[in-house]
Structures are given as C-alpha cells and as structure tokens.
Amino acid sequence: MGIDAHYPDVWIVVPAYHEATVIGDVVADLRTEFGNIVVVDDGSRDGTATAALRAGAHVVPHPVNLGQGAAIQTGVEYARAQPGARVFATFDADGQHRVADVVAMIDRLRRDDLNIVVGTRFGHVSGAGSPARVPALKRIVLKAAAWLSPSSRKLGLTDAHNGLRVFDKRVADGLNLTMNGMSHAGEFIALVAENHWRIGEEPVEILYTDYSLAKGQPLLNGVNILFDGLLRGRLSR
C-alpha cells in the first residue's frame, strides 16, 4: 500500500469496547496515513476484534473488560516493543477523532522538541477545537475537571481529559497506568508532571455524533475521575 513509508516509526493505539459497527471505518481512516495500528479489544463480545483485523489493524485482546486505562497501557506496551517504534498516539475507537489532527500533533511534537502533545477542544483556532463545537454541559464539566486537577493547573492545560495524545518513546517507556477506567486520563497528566516530560497542547476538533455521544462517559463519571485522582495522590505520597 505504501502507507508505511509515511510514518514508519509511528504506532496508533486504539482502545475498543463493543465498537464493531464503527471500528473498521476508524482503522481504515487511520490507514490512509499510518501503517501501524494496534486495537486493544477490551473484552468485547460483538465482533470488534474481527472487524479491526479485517481493516488491517494488529489486535491484542483482553479476555474480560478491564477499562480504557488498562487497554491503553496494554496497547502502549505492545507498540513500544515493536522494532523502530518511536512515536505513539492514543486514538478513540468511536470515530470522534480526526486523522488530520494526529498528523498535526506529530509535526508539533517533532518541531517543538516535546515529549508529549495533547489535544484540546478549547483552542483559539477558527474551526478545529472551537469551544462552540463542544456541547455546553460537557464544556462546563471538562473545564471544571481541568481546573480541579493540580497537575493540569501546574502544566497550564485546558483539556486534560482529551483522549487524543501523541508522545515519544521516553513517555511510552515510562508509562505505567494503574487506573484502569476513565480516570486514567488524570493519571496520565499526573505522570507527565511527576516525570517532567515536556508537554504542549494542540487544538483539535472532536466529531460529536449521536453514536460518539451515546458511547461517551456519563457526566457523573467526572466526580469519580476526580475522586480517583485525589486517591492516587494520597497513595503516592
């Protein structure tokens, strides 16, 4: 296909749970730019793994559902063990992320000599990342979560729970997520602060469809994310 020549050192990690209806299209879209994609099938029972394999992804299965944090950790461990792997990205399986944003974030990572670039829905760029594209209640919760996170405030981040991230081998080798569920996002940012990894934000556009909104985490989970983050902070002292 020739796509491997575009970004031969890049691996895309896609955690997936019951995404059989869309994962094939997500992988096919990614493969227009990237040849190395690993889908972690997190205990699905709907054919997610089969659809991902048919679309051209590597597939690593969890026998039971462990949560998105565990799936990301599994995917990164698989990807960082591959020969020549130097750059890594996490990408949601529900179709809400854009391949073009990953490309821009990779360019930013290399141009600014960063260890990690995270997407922000609140960038000051016309179109992509515009706050007007984020549902109002979700925008309030996301901004509150970023403000309540000590690590996010320390690093000056505006959207700490964005699932679109691009990072280098230093981050991949040092990543050790212990929060299996959605609270892994806050833990990821805490690890950035603890390890003094150089971080930047890049405006991205989230494609809010009926499907992605239905699959998204309930807003009440924001309370659980905050509680888990505070608990992790106490246990790590």
Tab-separated table of C-alpha atoms in Angstrom:
chain	number	residue	atom	x	y	z
A	1	MET	CA	0.000	0.000	0.000
A	2	GLY	CA	2.904	2.331	0.560
A	3	ILE	CA	1.426	3.921	3.692
A	4	ASP	CA	4.190	2.511	5.908
A	5	ALA	CA	6.597	4.957	4.275
A	6	HIS	CA	4.606	7.943	5.579
A	7	TYR	CA	5.175	7.360	9.293
A	8	PRO	CA	7.077	4.071	9.718
A	9	ASP	CA	8.063	4.893	13.316
A	10	VAL	CA	4.536	5.826	14.474
A	11	TRP	CA	2.153	3.449	16.256
A	12	ILE	CA	-1.504	4.307	16.872
A	13	VAL	CA	-3.101	2.724	19.964
A	14	VAL	CA	-6.891	2.324	19.816
A	15	PRO	CA	-8.690	1.003	22.924
A	16	ALA	CA	-12.015	-0.515	21.886
A	17	TYR	CA	-15.022	-2.000	23.645
A	18	HIS	CA	-18.106	-3.048	21.664
A	19	GLU	CA	-17.204	-0.921	18.625
A	20	ALA	CA	-17.846	-3.494	15.871
A	21	THR	CA	-20.137	-1.154	13.928
A	22	VAL	CA	-17.515	1.589	13.535
A	23	ILE	CA	-14.039	0.199	14.247
A	24	GLY	CA	-13.495	-0.948	10.660
A	25	ASP	CA	-14.067	2.571	9.353
A	26	VAL	CA	-11.894	4.087	12.094
A	27	VAL	CA	-8.991	1.762	11.257
A	28	ALA	CA	-9.434	2.298	7.504
A	29	ASP	CA	-9.335	6.061	8.035
A	30	LEU	CA	-6.165	5.786	10.112
A	31	ARG	CA	-4.553	3.592	7.481
A	32	THR	CA	-4.715	6.385	4.935
A	33	GLU	CA	-1.719	7.829	6.826
A	34	PHE	CA	-0.432	5.199	9.256
A	35	GLY	CA	0.604	1.617	8.694
A	36	ASN	CA	0.999	0.633	12.348
A	37	ILE	CA	-2.256	0.441	14.299
A	38	VAL	CA	-2.962	-1.718	17.342
A	39	VAL	CA	-6.532	-2.139	18.515
A	40	VAL	CA	-6.897	-3.438	22.065
A	41	ASP	CA	-10.187	-5.315	22.166
A	42	ASP	CA	-11.191	-4.810	25.789
A	43	GLY	CA	-13.389	-7.863	26.290
A	44	SER	CA	-15.895	-7.104	23.506
A	45	ARG	CA	-18.500	-9.696	22.561
A	46	ASP	CA	-19.725	-8.073	19.341
A	47	GLY	CA	-17.065	-8.834	16.740
A	48	THR	CA	-14.886	-5.779	17.376
A	49	ALA	CA	-11.671	-7.817	17.044
A	50	THR	CA	-12.733	-9.411	13.753
A	51	ALA	CA	-13.708	-6.069	12.233
A	52	ALA	CA	-10.412	-4.478	13.313
A	53	LEU	CA	-8.362	-7.345	11.880
A	54	ARG	CA	-10.200	-7.184	8.568
A	55	ALA	CA	-9.468	-3.462	8.362
A	56	GLY	CA	-5.732	-4.104	8.768
A	57	ALA	CA	-5.004	-3.487	12.449
A	58	HIS	CA	-2.964	-5.527	14.883
A	59	VAL	CA	-5.344	-6.768	17.583
A	60	VAL	CA	-4.492	-7.517	21.214
A	61	PRO	CA	-7.426	-8.972	23.182
A	62	HIS	CA	-8.392	-8.642	26.821
A	63	PRO	CA	-10.401	-11.728	27.835
A	64	VAL	CA	-12.638	-9.518	30.014
A	65	ASN	CA	-13.448	-5.821	30.069
A	66	LEU	CA	-10.804	-4.041	32.161
A	67	GLY	CA	-11.432	-0.406	31.215
A	68	GLN	CA	-9.928	2.167	28.891
A	69	GLY	CA	-6.871	2.867	31.042
A	70	ALA	CA	-5.896	-0.799	31.076
A	71	ALA	CA	-6.475	-1.050	27.321
A	72	ILE	CA	-4.231	1.938	26.637
A	73	GLN	CA	-1.499	0.502	28.856
A	74	THR	CA	-1.706	-2.849	27.039
A	75	GLY	CA	-1.598	-1.137	23.646
A	76	VAL	CA	1.378	1.047	24.529
A	77	GLU	CA	3.285	-1.953	25.904
A	78	TYR	CA	2.638	-3.829	22.665
A	79	ALA	CA	3.597	-0.869	20.472
A	80	ARG	CA	6.750	0.133	22.335
A	81	ALA	CA	8.094	-3.416	21.902
A	82	GLN	CA	7.917	-3.192	18.096
A	83	PRO	CA	11.180	-2.602	16.190
A	84	GLY	CA	11.620	1.018	15.126
A	85	ALA	CA	8.700	2.375	17.185
A	86	ARG	CA	9.494	5.964	18.182
A	87	VAL	CA	6.215	7.910	18.254
A	88	PHE	CA	2.883	6.803	19.715
A	89	ALA	CA	-0.678	8.098	19.707
A	90	THR	CA	-3.863	7.220	21.577
A	91	PHE	CA	-6.975	7.452	19.431
A	92	ASP	CA	-10.601	6.742	20.407
A	93	ALA	CA	-12.460	3.919	18.669
A	94	ASP	CA	-15.829	5.655	18.315
A	95	GLY	CA	-14.946	7.875	15.363
A	96	GLN	CA	-14.783	11.189	17.226
A	97	HIS	CA	-11.116	11.918	16.428
A	98	ARG	CA	-9.625	13.134	13.148
A	99	VAL	CA	-6.564	11.656	11.458
A	100	ALA	CA	-5.546	15.152	10.321
A	101	ASP	CA	-5.241	16.213	13.956
A	102	VAL	CA	-2.881	13.310	14.694
A	103	VAL	CA	-0.670	14.369	11.786
A	104	ALA	CA	-0.581	17.968	13.070
A	105	MET	CA	0.254	16.775	16.580
A	106	ILE	CA	3.124	14.594	15.313
A	107	ASP	CA	4.512	17.580	13.438
A	108	ARG	CA	4.216	19.691	16.605
A	109	LEU	CA	5.932	17.018	18.723
A	110	ARG	CA	8.920	16.980	16.411
A	111	ARG	CA	9.058	20.686	15.608
A	112	ASP	CA	8.940	21.891	19.223
A	113	ASP	CA	11.048	19.071	20.690
A	114	LEU	CA	8.285	17.955	23.058
A	115	ASN	CA	7.784	14.609	24.778
A	116	ILE	CA	4.002	14.705	24.530
A	117	VAL	CA	1.291	16.715	22.776
A	118	VAL	CA	-2.306	16.507	23.994
A	119	GLY	CA	-5.363	17.663	22.105
A	120	THR	CA	-7.535	20.485	23.377
A	121	ARG	CA	-11.134	21.207	22.457
A	122	PHE	CA	-10.674	24.772	23.687
A	123	GLY	CA	-8.001	26.079	21.333
A	124	HIS	CA	-8.225	29.560	19.873
A	125	VAL	CA	-8.287	28.438	16.266
A	126	SER	CA	-11.203	29.016	13.927
A	127	GLY	CA	-12.974	25.719	13.249
A	128	ALA	CA	-10.934	22.944	14.848
A	129	GLY	CA	-11.093	22.907	18.604
A	130	SER	CA	-13.619	25.717	18.805
A	131	PRO	CA	-15.474	25.739	22.157
A	132	ALA	CA	-18.712	26.301	20.228
A	133	ARG	CA	-18.437	22.735	18.902
A	134	VAL	CA	-18.432	21.222	22.405
A	135	PRO	CA	-21.892	20.611	23.950
A	136	ALA	CA	-22.464	23.225	26.642
A	137	LEU	CA	-22.799	20.937	29.668
A	138	LYS	CA	-19.822	18.830	28.581
A	139	ARG	CA	-17.773	22.006	28.160
A	140	ILE	CA	-18.540	23.076	31.731
A	141	VAL	CA	-17.625	19.661	33.164
A	142	LEU	CA	-14.394	19.405	31.145
A	143	LYS	CA	-13.236	22.877	32.143
A	144	ALA	CA	-14.073	22.171	35.785
A	145	ALA	CA	-12.140	18.894	35.672
A	146	ALA	CA	-9.076	20.653	34.260
A	147	TRP	CA	-9.281	23.405	36.891
A	148	LEU	CA	-9.709	20.919	39.759
A	149	SER	CA	-6.676	18.887	38.686
A	150	PRO	CA	-3.470	20.140	40.377
A	151	SER	CA	-1.340	18.600	37.608
A	152	SER	CA	-3.392	20.241	34.855
A	153	ARG	CA	-3.142	23.636	36.554
A	154	LYS	CA	0.603	23.207	37.069
A	155	LEU	CA	1.114	22.375	33.396
A	156	GLY	CA	-1.317	25.030	32.149
A	157	LEU	CA	-3.591	22.533	30.394
A	158	THR	CA	-7.150	23.334	29.329
A	159	ASP	CA	-8.467	19.883	28.357
A	160	ALA	CA	-6.760	17.204	30.453
A	161	HIS	CA	-9.322	14.517	29.632
A	162	ASN	CA	-8.900	14.612	25.863
A	163	GLY	CA	-8.194	11.083	24.613
A	164	LEU	CA	-6.108	12.255	21.656
A	165	ARG	CA	-2.416	12.241	22.610
A	166	VAL	CA	0.877	11.924	20.726
A	167	PHE	CA	4.086	11.110	22.605
A	168	ASP	CA	7.641	9.900	22.181
A	169	LYS	CA	9.480	6.754	23.306
A	170	ARG	CA	10.554	8.321	26.572
A	171	VAL	CA	6.912	8.703	27.599
A	172	ALA	CA	5.933	5.286	26.221
A	173	ASP	CA	8.726	3.549	28.115
A	174	GLY	CA	7.851	5.384	31.333
A	175	LEU	CA	4.076	4.960	31.101
A	176	ASN	CA	2.608	2.851	33.892
A	177	LEU	CA	-1.118	3.498	34.211
A	178	THR	CA	-2.669	1.954	37.310
A	179	MET	CA	-6.138	3.486	36.927
A	180	ASN	CA	-7.928	1.046	34.656
A	181	GLY	CA	-11.040	3.107	33.974
A	182	MET	CA	-11.664	6.607	32.628
A	183	SER	CA	-9.674	8.150	35.488
A	184	HIS	CA	-6.537	7.075	33.618
A	185	ALA	CA	-6.686	10.456	31.840
A	186	GLY	CA	-5.943	12.367	35.025
A	187	GLU	CA	-3.276	9.828	35.969
A	188	PHE	CA	-1.627	10.291	32.571
A	189	ILE	CA	-1.311	14.032	33.187
A	190	ALA	CA	-0.043	13.425	36.724
A	191	LEU	CA	2.707	11.191	35.293
A	192	VAL	CA	3.674	13.978	32.878
A	193	ALA	CA	4.107	16.378	35.796
A	194	GLU	CA	5.922	13.848	38.003
A	195	ASN	CA	8.391	12.886	35.275
A	196	HIS	CA	8.921	16.436	33.983
A	197	TRP	CA	8.026	15.426	30.438
A	198	ARG	CA	7.834	18.407	28.085
A	199	ILE	CA	4.191	18.870	27.104
A	200	GLY	CA	2.204	21.043	24.713
A	201	GLU	CA	-1.453	21.371	23.693
A	202	GLU	CA	-2.720	21.366	20.127
A	203	PRO	CA	-6.230	22.499	19.078
A	204	VAL	CA	-8.267	19.585	17.718
A	205	GLU	CA	-11.792	19.057	16.507
A	206	ILE	CA	-13.954	16.429	18.174
A	207	LEU	CA	-16.625	14.965	15.895
A	208	TYR	CA	-19.652	14.759	18.168
A	209	THR	CA	-22.077	12.355	16.524
A	210	ASP	CA	-25.126	10.659	18.033
A	211	TYR	CA	-23.045	7.476	18.215
A	212	SER	CA	-19.997	9.022	19.913
A	213	LEU	CA	-22.156	10.939	22.391
A	214	ALA	CA	-24.040	7.747	23.266
A	215	LYS	CA	-20.741	5.906	23.801
A	216	GLY	CA	-19.165	8.735	25.789
A	217	GLN	CA	-18.763	8.570	29.554
A	218	PRO	CA	-21.656	9.877	31.677
A	219	LEU	CA	-21.003	13.342	33.068
A	220	LEU	CA	-21.380	11.914	36.579
A	221	ASN	CA	-18.158	9.977	35.940
A	222	GLY	CA	-16.332	13.289	36.288
A	223	VAL	CA	-16.892	13.016	40.033
A	224	ASN	CA	-15.419	9.514	40.040
A	225	ILE	CA	-12.436	10.680	37.969
A	226	LEU	CA	-11.711	13.477	40.441
A	227	PHE	CA	-12.060	11.136	43.441
A	228	ASP	CA	-9.734	8.544	41.889
A	229	GLY	CA	-7.182	11.234	41.098
A	230	LEU	CA	-7.223	12.529	44.684
A	231	LEU	CA	-6.920	8.959	45.999
A	232	ARG	CA	-3.934	8.283	43.745
A	233	GLY	CA	-2.272	11.437	45.016
A	234	ARG	CA	-2.694	10.362	48.637
A	235	LEU	CA	-1.413	6.824	47.984
A	236	SER	CA	1.664	8.058	46.096
A	237	ARG	CA	2.895	10.244	48.975
